[in-house]
Amino acid sequence: MGNTLDPRKIAWTGATPSPDGRSLAVVWWSGVAPCTVLDRVEVKESAKQVVVTLYEGRDPRFPDAACIAIAVEKTTTVRLASPLDGREVVDGAKP
């Protein structure tokens, strides 16, 4: 991850903590590969909140691929440095 073409922030629709609070299942709507793939996830943790920012871009192996316009629900697991323990989870792509 981290090597896509034209990476940009993408808003997510939900974040569900694991039973032990040490990770989050983050869900978002996206396009299909290779035109839209996860580039990276940035996580900033503080005492009161966890900010999760997803970045997507195009797969560099297929820079000129033609893609269909279809939405796909995607999920990625985000590991936390400390258990969630009641902290607010915030989407870093939203103002």
CSV table of N, CA and C in Angstrom, one decimal, residues 28-33 36 68-74:
chain,number,residue,atom,x,y,z
A,28,TRP,N,-16.5,1.2,3.6
A,28,TRP,CA,-16.7,2.3,2.7
A,28,TRP,C,-17.2,1.8,1.3
A,29,TRP,N,-17.8,2.7,0.5
A,29,TRP,CA,-18.2,2.4,-0.8
A,29,TRP,C,-17.1,2.9,-1.8
A,30,SER,N,-16.8,2.1,-2.8
A,30,SER,CA,-15.8,2.5,-3.7
A,30,SER,C,-16.0,1.9,-5.1
A,31,GLY,N,-15.1,2.2,-6.0
A,31,GLY,CA,-15.2,1.7,-7.4
A,31,GLY,C,-14.4,0.3,-7.4
A,32,VAL,N,-14.3,-0.2,-8.6
A,32,VAL,CA,-13.6,-1.5,-8.7
A,32,VAL,C,-12.2,-1.4,-9.1
A,33,ALA,N,-11.4,-2.4,-8.8
A,33,ALA,CA,-10.0,-2.4,-9.1
A,33,ALA,C,-9.9,-2.7,-10.6
A,36,THR,N,-9.8,1.8,-8.7
A,36,THR,CA,-9.9,2.3,-7.4
A,36,THR,C,-9.5,1.2,-6.4
A,68,ILE,N,-15.6,0.0,-15.3
A,68,ILE,CA,-17.0,0.2,-15.2
A,68,ILE,C,-17.4,1.1,-14.0
A,69,ALA,N,-18.5,1.8,-14.1
A,69,ALA,CA,-19.0,2.6,-13.0
A,69,ALA,C,-19.9,1.8,-12.2
A,70,ILE,N,-19.4,1.2,-11.2
A,70,ILE,CA,-20.2,0.4,-10.3
A,70,ILE,C,-19.6,0.6,-8.8
A,71,ALA,N,-20.5,0.6,-7.9
A,71,ALA,CA,-20.1,0.8,-6.5
A,71,ALA,C,-20.0,-0.6,-5.8
A,72,VAL,N,-18.9,-0.7,-5.0
A,72,VAL,CA,-18.6,-1.9,-4.3
A,72,VAL,C,-18.4,-1.6,-2.8
A,73,GLU,N,-19.0,-2.3,-1.9
A,73,GLU,CA,-18.7,-2.1,-0.5
A,73,GLU,C,-17.4,-2.8,-0.1
A,74,LYS,N,-16.5,-2.1,0.5
A,74,LYS,CA,-15.2,-2.6,0.9
A,74,LYS,C,-15.0,-2.5,2.4
